[in-house]
mmCIF file of C-alpha atoms in Angstrom:
data_model
loop_
_atom_site.group_PDB
_atom_site.id
_atom_site.type_symbol
_atom_site.label_atom_id
_atom_site.label_comp_id
_atom_site.label_asym_id
_atom_site.label_seq_id
_atom_site.Cartn_x
_atom_site.Cartn_y
_atom_site.Cartn_z
ATOM 1 C CA MET A 1 -23.149 -1.799 -9.028
ATOM 2 C CA VAL A 2 -19.777 -1.877 -10.963
ATOM 3 C CA SER A 3 -17.325 -4.388 -10.134
ATOM 4 C CA THR A 4 -13.052 -2.773 -10.772
ATOM 5 C CA ILE A 5 -11.379 -5.570 -9.857
ATOM 6 C CA PRO A 6 -13.544 -8.383 -10.384
ATOM 7 C CA ASN A 7 -11.209 -11.309 -8.484
ATOM 8 C CA TYR A 8 -8.865 -11.877 -6.361
ATOM 9 C CA ASP A 9 -5.278 -12.721 -7.638
ATOM 10 C CA PRO A 10 -3.717 -14.505 -5.642
ATOM 11 C CA THR A 11 -0.537 -14.850 -7.278
ATOM 12 C CA LEU A 12 -0.768 -10.256 -7.184
ATOM 13 C CA PHE A 13 2.406 -10.448 -4.058
ATOM 14 C CA GLN A 14 3.195 -14.103 -3.815
ATOM 15 C CA GLY A 15 6.704 -13.589 -2.835
ATOM 16 C CA ALA A 16 7.018 -9.483 -2.133
ATOM 17 C CA ALA A 17 5.742 -10.047 1.947
ATOM 18 C CA TRP A 18 9.565 -10.874 3.427
ATOM 19 C CA TYR A 19 10.442 -7.158 0.925
ATOM 20 C CA TYR A 20 7.469 -4.544 1.364
ATOM 21 C CA ALA A 21 7.468 -5.735 5.722
ATOM 22 C CA ARG A 22 11.781 -5.001 5.393
ATOM 23 C CA TYR A 23 11.513 -2.109 2.724
ATOM 24 C CA ARG A 24 8.177 -0.213 1.288
ATOM 25 C CA SER A 25 8.258 2.872 2.094
ATOM 26 C CA LYS A 26 6.486 3.962 6.682
ATOM 27 C CA TYR A 27 4.453 6.534 6.822
ATOM 28 C CA PRO A 28 5.052 9.633 8.247
ATOM 29 C CA LYS A 29 4.278 9.473 12.482
ATOM 30 C CA ALA A 30 2.386 12.753 11.109
ATOM 31 C CA LEU A 31 -0.551 11.080 9.166
ATOM 32 C CA PHE A 32 -1.376 9.605 11.878
ATOM 33 C CA ASP A 33 -1.170 12.570 14.615
ATOM 34 C CA LEU A 34 -2.963 14.223 11.617
ATOM 35 C CA LEU A 35 -5.912 11.205 11.389
ATOM 36 C CA ALA A 36 -6.030 11.260 15.092
ATOM 37 C CA ASP A 37 -6.640 14.465 15.416
ATOM 38 C CA ILE A 38 -9.230 15.253 12.496
ATOM 39 C CA PHE A 39 -11.307 12.221 14.412
ATOM 40 C CA LYS A 40 -10.577 12.881 17.850
ATOM 41 C CA LEU A 41 -9.203 9.389 18.604
ATOM 42 C CA ASP A 42 -8.025 8.915 21.713
ATOM 43 C CA GLY A 43 -6.959 5.509 22.574
ATOM 44 C CA THR A 44 -10.646 3.830 22.634
ATOM 45 C CA GLY A 45 -12.661 3.146 19.831
ATOM 46 C CA ARG A 46 -11.530 0.440 17.112
ATOM 47 C CA LEU A 47 -9.498 0.757 13.271
ATOM 48 C CA LEU A 48 -10.063 -1.769 10.900
ATOM 49 C CA ASP A 49 -7.426 -1.886 8.124
ATOM 50 C CA LEU A 50 -8.522 -3.322 4.994
ATOM 51 C CA GLY A 51 -5.995 -4.609 2.695
ATOM 52 C CA CYS A 52 -2.947 -4.622 5.520
ATOM 53 C CA GLY A 53 -0.122 -6.347 4.281
ATOM 54 C CA ALA A 54 2.629 -6.692 5.686
ATOM 55 C CA GLY A 55 1.276 -3.948 8.787
ATOM 56 C CA LEU A 56 2.474 -0.703 7.615
ATOM 57 C CA ILE A 57 -0.356 0.988 8.869
ATOM 58 C CA ALA A 58 -2.413 -1.574 11.653
ATOM 59 C CA ILE A 59 1.464 -1.496 13.528
ATOM 60 C CA PRO A 60 2.207 2.337 14.047
ATOM 61 C CA PHE A 61 -1.544 3.349 14.459
ATOM 62 C CA ARG A 62 -3.123 0.745 17.209
ATOM 63 C CA ASP A 63 -2.169 2.843 19.994
ATOM 64 C CA ARG A 64 -4.869 4.802 19.286
ATOM 65 C CA PHE A 65 -7.105 2.549 19.889
ATOM 66 C CA ALA A 66 -8.612 0.252 22.533
ATOM 67 C CA GLU A 67 -8.684 -2.631 18.910
ATOM 68 C CA VAL A 68 -7.346 -2.858 15.395
ATOM 69 C CA VAL A 69 -8.816 -5.554 12.716
ATOM 70 C CA ALA A 70 -6.970 -6.101 10.580
ATOM 71 C CA VAL A 71 -7.361 -7.629 7.187
ATOM 72 C CA ASP A 72 -5.545 -8.876 3.575
ATOM 73 C CA PRO A 73 -6.386 -12.000 1.634
ATOM 74 C CA ASP A 74 -2.845 -12.393 1.527
ATOM 75 C CA ALA A 75 -1.278 -15.123 3.911
ATOM 76 C CA GLU A 76 2.311 -14.339 3.542
ATOM 77 C CA MET A 77 1.187 -10.485 3.980
ATOM 78 C CA LEU A 78 -0.494 -11.477 7.633
ATOM 79 C CA LYS A 79 2.288 -13.785 8.196
ATOM 80 C CA GLU A 80 4.825 -10.877 8.194
ATOM 81 C CA ALA A 81 3.047 -8.551 9.987
ATOM 82 C CA GLU A 82 2.203 -10.381 12.485
ATOM 83 C CA GLU A 83 5.753 -11.613 13.361
ATOM 84 C CA GLN A 84 6.678 -7.092 12.519
ATOM 85 C CA ALA A 85 3.488 -6.883 15.504
ATOM 86 C CA ARG A 86 4.989 -9.492 18.110
ATOM 87 C CA ASN A 87 8.080 -8.194 18.102
ATOM 88 C CA LEU A 88 6.829 -4.714 19.311
ATOM 89 C CA GLY A 89 5.056 -6.839 21.548
ATOM 90 C CA ALA A 90 1.442 -5.043 20.223
ATOM 91 C CA ASN A 91 -1.049 -7.243 21.132
ATOM 92 C CA ASN A 92 -4.381 -5.397 20.530
ATOM 93 C CA ILE A 93 -4.416 -6.368 16.588
ATOM 94 C CA ILE A 94 -6.638 -9.104 15.520
ATOM 95 C CA TRP A 95 -5.436 -10.232 11.877
ATOM 96 C CA VAL A 96 -8.276 -11.847 9.322
ATOM 97 C CA GLN A 97 -7.743 -13.285 6.503
ATOM 98 C CA ASP A 98 -10.125 -12.576 4.051
ATOM 99 C CA ARG A 99 -11.689 -9.837 1.508
ATOM 100 C CA ALA A 100 -12.249 -6.380 1.995
ATOM 101 C CA GLU A 101 -15.505 -6.789 -0.473
ATOM 102 C CA SER A 102 -16.230 -10.674 2.426
ATOM 103 C CA ILE A 103 -16.040 -9.060 5.620
ATOM 104 C CA SER A 104 -19.009 -9.400 7.471
ATOM 105 C CA PRO A 105 -21.803 -7.130 8.311
ATOM 106 C CA ASP A 106 -21.880 -7.906 11.926
ATOM 107 C CA CYS A 107 -17.958 -7.337 12.200
ATOM 108 C CA SER A 108 -18.953 -3.264 13.326
ATOM 109 C CA ASP A 109 -19.024 -0.557 14.912
ATOM 110 C CA PHE A 110 -15.967 0.779 13.558
ATOM 111 C CA ARG A 111 -14.354 4.775 13.797
ATOM 112 C CA LEU A 112 -12.389 4.162 11.082
ATOM 113 C CA ALA A 113 -10.921 1.980 8.676
ATOM 114 C CA THR A 114 -8.718 2.790 6.782
ATOM 115 C CA LEU A 115 -6.611 1.249 3.036
ATOM 116 C CA GLY A 116 -3.272 2.355 2.179
ATOM 117 C CA ARG A 117 -2.127 1.525 -1.032
ATOM 118 C CA SER A 118 -4.801 -1.498 -1.550
ATOM 119 C CA PHE A 119 -8.449 0.505 -2.315
ATOM 120 C CA HIS A 120 -6.996 0.644 -6.278
ATOM 121 C CA TRP A 121 -6.458 -3.639 -5.895
ATOM 122 C CA MET A 122 -10.759 -3.793 -4.743
ATOM 123 C CA GLN A 123 -14.292 -3.389 -6.291
ATOM 124 C CA ARG A 124 -14.401 -0.387 -4.154
ATOM 125 C CA GLU A 125 -18.246 0.990 -5.017
ATOM 126 C CA LEU A 126 -19.246 -2.617 -3.116
ATOM 127 C CA VAL A 127 -16.428 -1.867 -0.403
ATOM 128 C CA LEU A 128 -17.109 1.592 0.321
ATOM 129 C CA GLU A 129 -21.207 -0.037 1.179
ATOM 130 C CA LYS A 130 -20.122 -2.283 3.163
ATOM 131 C CA LEU A 131 -17.821 -0.265 5.017
ATOM 132 C CA TYR A 132 -20.299 3.102 5.716
ATOM 133 C CA SER A 133 -22.465 0.430 7.124
ATOM 134 C CA LEU A 134 -19.716 -1.041 9.698
ATOM 135 C CA LEU A 135 -18.814 2.917 10.437
ATOM 136 C CA SER A 136 -19.890 4.432 14.525
ATOM 137 C CA ASP A 137 -21.855 7.754 13.278
ATOM 138 C CA ASP A 138 -18.623 10.174 14.407
ATOM 139 C CA GLY A 139 -16.457 7.231 11.944
ATOM 140 C CA GLY A 140 -15.213 7.620 8.722
ATOM 141 C CA ILE A 141 -12.219 6.784 6.603
ATOM 142 C CA ALA A 142 -9.235 7.508 5.472
ATOM 143 C CA ILE A 143 -7.202 6.266 1.913
ATOM 144 C CA ILE A 144 -3.345 6.584 1.853
ATOM 145 C CA LYS A 145 -1.806 7.016 -0.867
ATOM 146 C CA THR A 146 2.184 7.982 -1.803
ATOM 147 C CA SER A 147 4.006 9.554 -4.262
ATOM 148 C CA ASP A 148 6.355 6.545 -4.553
ATOM 149 C CA ASP A 149 5.476 4.936 -8.450
ATOM 150 C CA PRO A 150 8.953 4.546 -10.317
ATOM 151 C CA TRP A 151 6.927 4.459 -13.302
ATOM 152 C CA HIS A 152 6.194 7.900 -12.873
ATOM 153 C CA SER A 153 8.870 9.847 -11.311
ATOM 154 C CA GLU A 154 10.865 12.868 -12.642
ATOM 155 C CA HIS A 155 14.028 11.754 -10.787
ATOM 156 C CA PRO A 156 16.690 10.164 -12.665
ATOM 157 C CA TRP A 157 18.130 7.514 -10.780
ATOM 158 C CA LYS A 158 14.084 5.936 -10.593
ATOM 159 C CA GLN A 159 14.181 6.311 -14.150
ATOM 160 C CA THR A 160 16.886 4.401 -14.744
ATOM 161 C CA ALA A 161 15.834 2.083 -11.793
ATOM 162 C CA ILE A 162 13.086 1.131 -13.947
ATOM 163 C CA ALA A 163 15.115 1.447 -17.341
ATOM 164 C CA VAL A 164 17.221 -1.919 -16.395
ATOM 165 C CA VAL A 165 13.476 -3.544 -14.687
ATOM 166 C CA LYS A 166 12.341 -2.972 -18.643
ATOM 167 C CA ARG A 167 14.894 -4.602 -19.699
ATOM 168 C CA TRP A 168 14.314 -7.421 -17.997
ATOM 169 C CA LEU A 169 11.079 -8.193 -17.675
ATOM 170 C CA GLY A 170 10.540 -6.475 -20.863
ATOM 171 C CA GLU A 171 8.176 -2.484 -21.539
ATOM 172 C CA GLN A 172 5.062 -2.716 -20.837
ATOM 173 C CA ARG A 173 4.275 -2.925 -16.808
ATOM 174 C CA ARG A 174 3.460 -6.423 -15.152
ATOM 175 C CA THR A 175 0.823 -7.768 -11.363
ATOM 176 C CA GLY A 176 -0.243 -10.196 -11.618
ATOM 177 C CA LYS A 177 -1.554 -13.619 -13.020
ATOM 178 C CA ALA A 178 1.681 -14.571 -12.171
ATOM 179 C CA GLY A 179 3.769 -12.260 -13.561
ATOM 180 C CA GLN A 180 1.578 -13.080 -17.080
ATOM 181 C CA GLY A 181 -0.565 -9.732 -16.307
ATOM 182 C CA LEU A 182 -0.282 -6.064 -17.396
ATOM 183 C CA TRP A 183 -0.973 -3.392 -15.685
ATOM 184 C CA LYS A 184 -3.936 -1.170 -16.306
ATOM 185 C CA SER A 185 -4.976 2.469 -15.055
ATOM 186 C CA LEU A 186 -7.929 3.449 -13.101
ATOM 187 C CA GLU A 187 -10.223 4.774 -15.492
ATOM 188 C CA ILE A 188 -12.418 6.394 -12.119
ATOM 189 C CA PRO A 189 -10.594 8.015 -9.462
ATOM 190 C CA HIS A 190 -10.853 6.974 -6.542
ATOM 191 C CA GLU A 191 -12.621 10.397 -5.798
ATOM 192 C CA GLU A 192 -15.454 10.180 -8.601
ATOM 193 C CA VAL A 193 -16.159 6.692 -6.360
ATOM 194 C CA LEU A 194 -16.597 8.583 -3.584
ATOM 195 C CA ALA A 195 -18.247 10.438 -4.749
ATOM 196 C CA LYS A 196 -21.596 8.061 -5.847
ATOM 197 C CA SER A 197 -21.522 6.756 -2.799
ATOM 198 C CA LYS A 198 -23.055 7.221 0.629
ATOM 199 C CA PHE A 199 -21.051 9.099 2.421
ATOM 200 C CA PRO A 200 -21.924 12.994 2.153
ATOM 201 C CA ARG A 201 -18.251 14.802 1.789
ATOM 202 C CA TYR A 202 -14.897 14.378 1.759
ATOM 203 C CA ALA A 203 -11.703 16.080 1.461
ATOM 204 C CA ASN A 204 -7.795 15.876 0.946
ATOM 205 C CA TYR A 205 -5.186 16.372 3.094
ATOM 206 C CA GLU A 206 -1.032 15.636 1.772
ATOM 207 C CA ILE A 207 2.099 15.747 4.429
ATOM 208 C CA LYS A 208 5.115 15.745 2.641
ATOM 209 C CA PHE A 209 8.028 13.262 4.095
ATOM 210 C CA GLU A 210 11.987 12.441 3.365
ATOM 211 C CA GLN A 211 13.207 8.805 2.499
ATOM 212 C CA SER A 212 16.307 7.654 2.102
ATOM 213 C CA TRP A 213 17.101 4.850 0.223
ATOM 214 C CA THR A 214 20.301 3.048 -0.725
ATOM 215 C CA ILE A 215 21.088 0.893 -3.378
ATOM 216 C CA ASP A 216 20.352 -3.268 -1.304
ATOM 217 C CA SER A 217 16.510 -1.226 0.280
ATOM 218 C CA TYR A 218 15.690 0.046 -3.418
ATOM 219 C CA LEU A 219 16.227 -3.429 -4.893
ATOM 220 C CA GLY A 220 14.099 -4.560 -1.989
ATOM 221 C CA TYR A 221 11.557 -1.610 -2.569
ATOM 222 C CA ILE A 222 11.424 -3.398 -6.880
ATOM 223 C CA TYR A 223 10.564 -6.445 -5.719
ATOM 224 C CA SER A 224 7.601 -5.626 -3.222
ATOM 225 C CA THR A 225 6.669 -5.185 -5.818
ATOM 226 C CA ALA A 226 3.448 -6.321 -8.512
ATOM 227 C CA PHE A 227 5.898 -5.279 -11.608
ATOM 228 C CA ALA A 228 8.763 -6.646 -9.935
ATOM 229 C CA LEU A 229 8.142 -9.406 -8.244
ATOM 230 C CA PRO A 230 11.900 -11.517 -7.362
ATOM 231 C CA SER A 231 10.054 -14.826 -8.939
ATOM 232 C CA PHE A 232 9.335 -12.844 -12.377
ATOM 233 C CA PHE A 233 12.984 -12.965 -13.181
ATOM 234 C CA GLY A 234 13.788 -16.395 -13.020
ATOM 235 C CA LYS A 235 17.285 -17.565 -13.596
ATOM 236 C CA ASN A 236 18.094 -14.148 -14.530
ATOM 237 C CA ARG A 237 17.449 -12.525 -10.887
ATOM 238 C CA GLU A 238 21.234 -11.939 -9.853
ATOM 239 C CA LYS A 239 22.084 -10.511 -13.768
ATOM 240 C CA PHE A 240 19.388 -7.953 -12.906
ATOM 241 C CA GLN A 241 20.529 -7.301 -9.983
ATOM 242 C CA VAL A 242 24.100 -7.041 -10.850
ATOM 243 C CA ASP A 243 22.383 -4.084 -13.856
ATOM 244 C CA LEU A 244 20.586 -3.032 -11.078
ATOM 245 C CA LYS A 245 23.737 -1.823 -8.168
ATOM 246 C CA GLU A 246 25.576 -1.530 -11.481
ATOM 247 C CA SER A 247 23.386 1.344 -13.304
ATOM 248 C CA LEU A 248 22.572 3.649 -9.814
ATOM 249 C CA LEU A 249 25.960 3.431 -9.342
ATOM 250 C CA LYS A 250 26.571 5.813 -12.577
ATOM 251 C CA ILE A 251 23.661 7.595 -11.271
ATOM 252 C CA GLU A 252 25.372 8.284 -8.159
ATOM 253 C CA PRO A 253 28.536 7.041 -7.027
ATOM 254 C CA SER A 254 27.841 7.570 -3.432
ATOM 255 C CA GLY A 255 25.331 4.635 -3.483
ATOM 256 C CA LYS A 256 22.552 6.709 -1.206
ATOM 257 C CA PHE A 257 19.403 8.590 -2.585
ATOM 258 C CA THR A 258 16.797 10.626 -0.359
ATOM 259 C CA GLU A 259 14.016 12.129 -1.932
ATOM 260 C CA GLU A 260 10.673 13.702 -0.507
ATOM 261 C CA LEU A 261 7.717 11.535 -0.839
ATOM 262 C CA SER A 262 4.175 12.593 0.021
ATOM 263 C CA VAL A 263 1.089 11.155 1.502
ATOM 264 C CA THR A 264 -1.961 12.064 0.699
ATOM 265 C CA ALA A 265 -5.382 11.060 2.923
ATOM 266 C CA LEU A 266 -8.391 10.601 0.987
ATOM 267 C CA ILE A 267 -11.101 11.113 3.719
ATOM 268 C CA ALA A 268 -14.507 10.845 4.523
ATOM 269 C CA TRP A 269 -16.989 11.134 7.323
ATOM 270 C CA LYS A 270 -20.066 8.783 7.677
ATOM 271 C CA GLN A 271 -22.050 12.424 8.564
#
């Protein structure tokens, strides 16, 4: 068994939860409609949402299931998720603080398991092995990715935003270890890991949607990321914010930005 991420880092999103709940781009309704159609969801059955974060899948997807079990190791993320759910009257979600790798085999018979913006942080082979036994025979998994990473964007305004981040945090992309860790791209893509698992077949689906930002909301997005947590800026935080706003206004004086994003669902079936 190969472990792609051997140890969980509790500082990975430390201080990001409030911003994550409010400023991360939301998944489009078309994604949930697609999954509901593929797995013939009818309001019964159970959903397992691993690495649920602030509930960006569990909450809007809840009405397609009788029960949702949402799991995340970050207590701050779960607190935000529970608050958001409570405000919406979402009462069929069970919030569990745990790692995906530690989920109990007693927690089983799920119609669908989702992993949104989270699978790359996990011990992927171990999680897939556990998931296979937790699913009903007609079930499957959906690994969801969004093309909103500004480090690889062709948009001048996003390139400008990252240039400002680099001015204050350095050229190398930080992540985890209280800001002292460095980002490493996955050497093995999800598809290759999935192909070596027990899941017999998989397919990719893509949905495009429009996302609008203001300077303030994009600042909130930046603070929601593992590479630019608010604490990373220390006493320079206000100076960073001024720099970001001034730099973005030079690109677009209105302070408003629109982009086309794509969300990809890598779906695998148990049978």
